[in-house]
Short mmCIF file of C-alpha atoms in Angstrom, two decimals:
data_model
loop_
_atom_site.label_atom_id
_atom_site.label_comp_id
_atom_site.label_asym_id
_atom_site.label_seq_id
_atom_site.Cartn_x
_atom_site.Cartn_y
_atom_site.Cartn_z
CA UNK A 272 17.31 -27.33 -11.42
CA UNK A 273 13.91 -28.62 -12.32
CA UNK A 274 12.13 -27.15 -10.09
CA UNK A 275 13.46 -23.54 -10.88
CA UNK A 276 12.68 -24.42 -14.38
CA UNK A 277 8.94 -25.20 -13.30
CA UNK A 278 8.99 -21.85 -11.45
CA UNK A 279 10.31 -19.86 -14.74
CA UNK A 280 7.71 -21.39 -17.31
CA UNK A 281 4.80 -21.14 -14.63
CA UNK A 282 5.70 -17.25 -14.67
CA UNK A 283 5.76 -17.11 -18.59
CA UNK A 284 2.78 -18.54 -19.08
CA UNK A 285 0.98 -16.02 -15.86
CA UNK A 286 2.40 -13.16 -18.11
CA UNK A 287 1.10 -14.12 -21.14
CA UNK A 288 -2.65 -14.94 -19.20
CA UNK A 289 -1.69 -11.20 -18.24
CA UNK A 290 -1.31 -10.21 -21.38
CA UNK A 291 -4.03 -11.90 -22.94
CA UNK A 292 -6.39 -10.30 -20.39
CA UNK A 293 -5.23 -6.90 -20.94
CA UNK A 294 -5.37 -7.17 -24.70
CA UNK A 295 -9.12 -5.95 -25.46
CA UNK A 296 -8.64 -2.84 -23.25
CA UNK A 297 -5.51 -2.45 -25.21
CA UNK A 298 -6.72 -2.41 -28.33
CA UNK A 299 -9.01 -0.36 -27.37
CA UNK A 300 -6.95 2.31 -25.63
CA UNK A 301 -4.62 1.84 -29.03
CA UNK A 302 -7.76 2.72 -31.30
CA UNK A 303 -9.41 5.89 -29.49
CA UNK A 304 -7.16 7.06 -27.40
CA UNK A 305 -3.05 6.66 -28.37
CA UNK A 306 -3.97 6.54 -31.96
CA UNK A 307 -6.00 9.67 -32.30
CA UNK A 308 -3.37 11.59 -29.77
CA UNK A 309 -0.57 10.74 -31.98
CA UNK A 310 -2.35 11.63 -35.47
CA UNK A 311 -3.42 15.07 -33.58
CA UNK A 312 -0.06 16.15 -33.53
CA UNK A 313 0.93 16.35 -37.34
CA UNK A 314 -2.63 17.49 -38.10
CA UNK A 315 -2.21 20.25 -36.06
CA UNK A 316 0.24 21.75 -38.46
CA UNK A 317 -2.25 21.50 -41.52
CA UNK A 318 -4.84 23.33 -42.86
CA UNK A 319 -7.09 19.82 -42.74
CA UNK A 320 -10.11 19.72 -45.32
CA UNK A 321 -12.54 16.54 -45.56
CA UNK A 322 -13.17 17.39 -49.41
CA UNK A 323 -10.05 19.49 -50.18
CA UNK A 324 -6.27 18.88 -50.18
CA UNK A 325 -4.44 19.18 -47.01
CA UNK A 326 -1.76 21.83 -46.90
CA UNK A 327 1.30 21.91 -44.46
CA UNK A 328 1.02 25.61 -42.83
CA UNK A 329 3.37 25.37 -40.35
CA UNK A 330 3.04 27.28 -37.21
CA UNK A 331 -0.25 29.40 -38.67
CA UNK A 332 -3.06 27.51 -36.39
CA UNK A 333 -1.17 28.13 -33.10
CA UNK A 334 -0.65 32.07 -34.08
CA UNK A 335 -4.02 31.96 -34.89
CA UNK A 336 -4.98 30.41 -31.51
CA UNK A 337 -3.08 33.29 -29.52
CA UNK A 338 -4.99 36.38 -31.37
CA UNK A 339 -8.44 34.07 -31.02
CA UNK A 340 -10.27 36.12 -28.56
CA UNK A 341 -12.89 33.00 -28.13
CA UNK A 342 -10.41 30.57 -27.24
CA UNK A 343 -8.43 33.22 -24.86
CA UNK A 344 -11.72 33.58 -22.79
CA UNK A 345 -12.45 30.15 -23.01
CA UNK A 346 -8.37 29.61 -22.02
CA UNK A 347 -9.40 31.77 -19.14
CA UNK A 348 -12.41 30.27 -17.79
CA UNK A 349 -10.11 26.48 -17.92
CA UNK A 350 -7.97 27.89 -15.45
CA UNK A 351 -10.31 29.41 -13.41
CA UNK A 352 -11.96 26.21 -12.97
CA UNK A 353 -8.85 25.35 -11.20
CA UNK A 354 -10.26 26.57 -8.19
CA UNK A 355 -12.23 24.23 -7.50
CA UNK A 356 -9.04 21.90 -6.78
CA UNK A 357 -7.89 22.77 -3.61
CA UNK A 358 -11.96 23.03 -2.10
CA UNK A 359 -12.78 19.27 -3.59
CA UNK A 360 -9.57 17.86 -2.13
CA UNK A 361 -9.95 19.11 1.56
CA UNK A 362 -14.57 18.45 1.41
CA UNK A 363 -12.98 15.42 0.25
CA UNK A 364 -10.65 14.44 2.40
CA UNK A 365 -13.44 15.58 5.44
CA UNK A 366 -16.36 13.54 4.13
CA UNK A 367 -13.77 10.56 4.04
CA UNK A 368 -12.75 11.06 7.93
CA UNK A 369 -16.17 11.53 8.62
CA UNK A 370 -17.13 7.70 7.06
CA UNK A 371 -14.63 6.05 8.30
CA UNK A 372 -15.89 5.21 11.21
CA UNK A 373 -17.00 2.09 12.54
CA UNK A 374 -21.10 2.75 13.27
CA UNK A 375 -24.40 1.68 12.48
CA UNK A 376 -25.44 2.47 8.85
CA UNK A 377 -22.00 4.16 7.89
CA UNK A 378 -22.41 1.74 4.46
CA UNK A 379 -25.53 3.79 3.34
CA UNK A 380 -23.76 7.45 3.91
CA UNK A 381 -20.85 6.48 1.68
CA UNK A 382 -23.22 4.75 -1.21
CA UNK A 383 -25.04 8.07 -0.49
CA UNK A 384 -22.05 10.22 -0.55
CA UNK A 385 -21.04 8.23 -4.25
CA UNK A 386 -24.14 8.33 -5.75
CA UNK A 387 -23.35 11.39 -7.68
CA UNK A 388 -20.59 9.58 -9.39
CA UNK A 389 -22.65 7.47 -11.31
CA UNK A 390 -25.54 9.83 -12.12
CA UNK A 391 -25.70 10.56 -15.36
CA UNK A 392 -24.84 14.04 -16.56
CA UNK A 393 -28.09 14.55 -18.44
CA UNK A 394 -29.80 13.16 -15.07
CA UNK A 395 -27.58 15.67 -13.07
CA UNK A 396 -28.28 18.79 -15.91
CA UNK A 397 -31.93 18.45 -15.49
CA UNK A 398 -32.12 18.59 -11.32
CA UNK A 399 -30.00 21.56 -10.97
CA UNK A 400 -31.75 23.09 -13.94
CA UNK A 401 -35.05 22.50 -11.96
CA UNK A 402 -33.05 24.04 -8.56
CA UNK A 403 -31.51 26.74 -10.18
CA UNK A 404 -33.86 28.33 -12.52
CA UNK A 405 -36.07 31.43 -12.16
CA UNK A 406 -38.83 29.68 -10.73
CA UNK A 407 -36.83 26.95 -9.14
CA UNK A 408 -36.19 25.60 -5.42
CA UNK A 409 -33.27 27.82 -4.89
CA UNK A 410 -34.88 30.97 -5.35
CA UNK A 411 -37.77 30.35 -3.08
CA UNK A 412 -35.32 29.18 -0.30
CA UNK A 413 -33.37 32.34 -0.24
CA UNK A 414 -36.05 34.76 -0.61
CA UNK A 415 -38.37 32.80 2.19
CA UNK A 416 -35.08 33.96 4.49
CA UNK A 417 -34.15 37.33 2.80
CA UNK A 418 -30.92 36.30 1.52
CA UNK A 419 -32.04 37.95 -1.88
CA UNK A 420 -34.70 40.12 -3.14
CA UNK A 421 -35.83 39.45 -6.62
CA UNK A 422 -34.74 35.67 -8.61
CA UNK A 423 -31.66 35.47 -10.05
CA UNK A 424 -31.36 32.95 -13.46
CA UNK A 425 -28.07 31.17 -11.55
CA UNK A 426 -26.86 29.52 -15.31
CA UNK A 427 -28.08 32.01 -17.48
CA UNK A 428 -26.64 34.74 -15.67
CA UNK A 429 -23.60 36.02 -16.65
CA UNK A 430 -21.96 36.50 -13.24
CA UNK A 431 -23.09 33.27 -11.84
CA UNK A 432 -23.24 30.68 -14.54
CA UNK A 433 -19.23 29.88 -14.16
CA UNK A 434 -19.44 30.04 -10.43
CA UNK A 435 -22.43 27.83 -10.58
CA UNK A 436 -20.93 25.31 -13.18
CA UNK A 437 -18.41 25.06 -10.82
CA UNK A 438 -19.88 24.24 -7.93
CA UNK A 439 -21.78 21.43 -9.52
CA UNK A 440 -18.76 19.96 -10.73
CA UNK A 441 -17.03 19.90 -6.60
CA UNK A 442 -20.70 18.12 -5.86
CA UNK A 443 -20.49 15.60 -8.68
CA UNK A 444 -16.90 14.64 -7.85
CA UNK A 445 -16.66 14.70 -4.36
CA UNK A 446 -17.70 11.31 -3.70
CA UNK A 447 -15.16 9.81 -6.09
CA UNK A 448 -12.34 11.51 -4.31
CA UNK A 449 -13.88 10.86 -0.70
CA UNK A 450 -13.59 6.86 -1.72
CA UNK A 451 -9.59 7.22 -2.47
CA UNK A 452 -9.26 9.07 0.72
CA UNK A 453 -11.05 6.25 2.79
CA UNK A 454 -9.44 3.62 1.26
CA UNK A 455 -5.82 5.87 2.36
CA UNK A 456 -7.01 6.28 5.52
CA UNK A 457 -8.21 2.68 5.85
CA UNK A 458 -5.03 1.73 4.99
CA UNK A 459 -3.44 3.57 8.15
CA UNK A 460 -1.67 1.13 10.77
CA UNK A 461 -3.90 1.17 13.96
CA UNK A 462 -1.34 0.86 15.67
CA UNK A 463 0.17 4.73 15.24
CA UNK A 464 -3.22 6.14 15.91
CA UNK A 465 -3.37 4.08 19.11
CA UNK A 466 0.05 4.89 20.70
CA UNK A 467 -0.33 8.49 19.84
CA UNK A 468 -3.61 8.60 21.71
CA UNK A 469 -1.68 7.01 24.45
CA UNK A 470 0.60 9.47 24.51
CA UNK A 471 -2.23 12.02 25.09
CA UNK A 472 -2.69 13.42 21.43
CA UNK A 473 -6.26 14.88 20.44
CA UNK A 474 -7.92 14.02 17.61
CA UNK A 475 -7.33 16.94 15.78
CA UNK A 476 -3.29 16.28 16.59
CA UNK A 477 -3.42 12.81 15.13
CA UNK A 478 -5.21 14.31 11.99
CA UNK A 479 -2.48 16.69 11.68
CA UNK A 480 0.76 14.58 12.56
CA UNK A 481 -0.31 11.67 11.38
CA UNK A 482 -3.43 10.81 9.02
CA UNK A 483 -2.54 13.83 6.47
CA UNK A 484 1.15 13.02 6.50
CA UNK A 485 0.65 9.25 5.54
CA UNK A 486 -2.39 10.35 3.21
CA UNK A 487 0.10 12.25 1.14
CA UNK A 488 0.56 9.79 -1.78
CA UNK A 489 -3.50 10.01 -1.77
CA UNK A 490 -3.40 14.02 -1.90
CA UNK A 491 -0.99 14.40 -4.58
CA UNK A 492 -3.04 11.69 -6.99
CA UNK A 493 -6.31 13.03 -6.51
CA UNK A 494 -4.90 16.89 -6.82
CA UNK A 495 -3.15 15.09 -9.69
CA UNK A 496 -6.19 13.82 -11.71
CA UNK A 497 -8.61 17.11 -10.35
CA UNK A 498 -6.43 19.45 -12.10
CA UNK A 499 -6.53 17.82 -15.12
CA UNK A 500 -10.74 17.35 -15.06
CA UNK A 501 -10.21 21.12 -14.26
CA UNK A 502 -8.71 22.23 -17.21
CA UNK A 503 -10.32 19.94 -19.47
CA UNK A 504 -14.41 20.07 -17.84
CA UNK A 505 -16.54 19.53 -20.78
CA UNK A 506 -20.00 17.88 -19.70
CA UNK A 507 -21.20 20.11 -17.16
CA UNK A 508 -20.41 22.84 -19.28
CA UNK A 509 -21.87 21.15 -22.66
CA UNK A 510 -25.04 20.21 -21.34
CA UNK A 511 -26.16 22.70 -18.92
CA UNK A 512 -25.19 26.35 -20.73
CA UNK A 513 -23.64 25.16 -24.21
CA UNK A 514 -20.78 27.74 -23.12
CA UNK A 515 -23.37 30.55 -22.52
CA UNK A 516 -24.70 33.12 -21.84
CA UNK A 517 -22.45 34.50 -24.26
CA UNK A 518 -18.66 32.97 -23.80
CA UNK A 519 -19.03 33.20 -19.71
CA UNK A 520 -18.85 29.68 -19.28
CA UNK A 521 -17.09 28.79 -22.65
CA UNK A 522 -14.14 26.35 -21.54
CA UNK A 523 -11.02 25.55 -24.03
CA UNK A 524 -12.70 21.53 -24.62
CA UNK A 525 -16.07 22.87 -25.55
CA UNK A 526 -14.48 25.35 -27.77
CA UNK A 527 -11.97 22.35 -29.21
CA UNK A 528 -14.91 20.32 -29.61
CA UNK A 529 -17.06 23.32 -31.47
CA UNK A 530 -13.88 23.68 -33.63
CA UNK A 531 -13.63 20.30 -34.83
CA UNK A 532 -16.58 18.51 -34.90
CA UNK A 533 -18.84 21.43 -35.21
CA UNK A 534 -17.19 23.62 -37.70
CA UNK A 535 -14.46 20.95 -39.01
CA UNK A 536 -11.13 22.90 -38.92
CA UNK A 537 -9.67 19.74 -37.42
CA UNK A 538 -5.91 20.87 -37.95
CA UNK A 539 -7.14 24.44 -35.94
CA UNK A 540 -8.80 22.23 -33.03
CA UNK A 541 -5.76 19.91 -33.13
CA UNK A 542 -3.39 22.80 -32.02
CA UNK A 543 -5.61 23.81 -29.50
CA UNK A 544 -6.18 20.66 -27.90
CA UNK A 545 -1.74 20.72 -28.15
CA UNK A 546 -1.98 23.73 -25.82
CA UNK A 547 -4.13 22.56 -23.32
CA UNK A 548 -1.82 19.70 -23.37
CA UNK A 549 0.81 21.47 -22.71
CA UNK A 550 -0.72 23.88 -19.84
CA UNK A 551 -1.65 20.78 -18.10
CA UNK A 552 1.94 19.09 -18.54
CA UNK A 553 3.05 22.15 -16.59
CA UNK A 554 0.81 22.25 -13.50
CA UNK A 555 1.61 18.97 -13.85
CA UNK A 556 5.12 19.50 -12.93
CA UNK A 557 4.51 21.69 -10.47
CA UNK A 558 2.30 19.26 -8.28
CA UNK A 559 5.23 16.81 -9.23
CA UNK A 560 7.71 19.23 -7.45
CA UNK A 561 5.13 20.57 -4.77
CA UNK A 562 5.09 16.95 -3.77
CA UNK A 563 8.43 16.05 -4.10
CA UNK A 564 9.14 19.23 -1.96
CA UNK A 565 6.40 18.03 1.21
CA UNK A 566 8.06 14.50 0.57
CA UNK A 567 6.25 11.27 -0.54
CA UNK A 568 7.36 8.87 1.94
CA UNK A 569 6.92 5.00 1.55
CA UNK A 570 4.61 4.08 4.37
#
């Protein structure tokens, strides 16, 4: 009887070390993120003035949002970021088969593969804006080889600059997605890969029948939290073309942002940031379903 009252306090007082741990990031989360997510919500039914009185206007700001042409295009370009998705997740899930391997100085290629991660965005805005202007790297490569004829300004062109934007986000990201992967693949029993080499499977049948199988869980997380930076990319944008030229790369959180803290209709920028929220709620669901539909099994 003692001892199972020994057990019970020695687990009380682990929770509360538990809790007492968690409690600055907690407080923390509470102040900047929950706090400011559940004040959004009534604000977005206001006509919110800093100076002024606040007035109740109902459903005005998200009429207002569906006849904005700004945000539309901005809307637009959100969820055409979404296809980068699909093209990180499987470079991704490549570059992590390709480092998991057990060979001399396979350590430095995924520290090389990560560095991106941790580079700062400004750091990141000023390369590829070296690379990529008219005068840049890029431009001398492909007309040395004839791929084009005269320069092309890749983020101040209107065609380009999304498709561009893009791609730098896949390369920034990549690395952070490649580590989840390895550490699902890592995480692999030996033991299946071995027997079904046995049995006379190739490589490329023991990537298909067995490593993406069990690195389902790992898919659906990553496409998961990639949808959401998707729909909701704001540095790359921000500090590399502002949203330009014109509204081509414009995105719905630079044009929240501009709404709030550059122009201050805070209600108006709360009801947008409420429909974004609700877009990605439903691709949300879908991914929940897509997965539930390919079955998440508990290897």
């Amino acid at each position: 009887m003692e001892k199972k009252h020994n057990a019970k306090k020695k687990k009380v007082s682990e929770t509360k070390l538990a809790w007492i741990f968690m409690a600055p990031g907690l407080i923390l989360l509470c102040l900047f993120v929950f706090w400011p997510i559940i004040y959004s919500v009534p604000l977005a039914f206001t006509n919110y003035s800093v100076i002024a009185e606040t007035k109740f206007i109902g459903l005005d700001n998200f009429i207002r949002a569906f006849k904005d042409p700004d945000f539309l295009i901005s809307l637009k370009n959100s969820l055409l970021y979404i296809i980068v998705v699909p093209f990180i997740q499987l470079f991704s899930i490549l570059m992590a088969v390709l480092v998991n391997r057990k060979i001399k100085g396979i350590k430095f290629f995924r520290s090389a593969y990560y560095i991106p991660v941790v580079t700062s965005m400004v750091a990141v805005a000023i390369i590829w804006g070296w690379l990529l202007s008219q005068n840049g790297v890029v431009n001398y490569i492909l007309m040395s080889v004839g791929v084009i004829d005269k320069k092309i300004g890749w983020l101040s062109d209107y065609n380009t600059a999304l498709w561009v934007l893009m791609f730098i986000t896949m390369w920034k990201g990549l690395g952070y997605y490649m580590m989840i992967y390895l550490a699902g693949l890592q995480s692999i029993p030996e033991d299946l890969i071995e027997a079904a080499r046995i049995d006379g499977a190739s490589r490329w049948q023991v990537i298909q029948k067995i490593t993406i199988p069990l690195l389902k869980p790992y898919v659906f997380f990553c496409s998961l939290i990639s949808l959401m930076a998707a729909i909701r990319v704001f540095d790359e944008v921000y500090v590399l073309t502002s949203g330009g030229p014109g509204s081509s790369t414009l995105t719905s959180s630079l044009y929240i942002y501009q709404q709030g803290f550059m122009k201050f209709n805070f209600g108006y920028s709360s009801a947008l940031g409420l429909i974004v929220s609700v877009i990605i709620v439903i691709f949300s669901i879908f991914i929940f379903l897509f997965n539930k539909k390919g079955g998440v099994n508990p290897y």
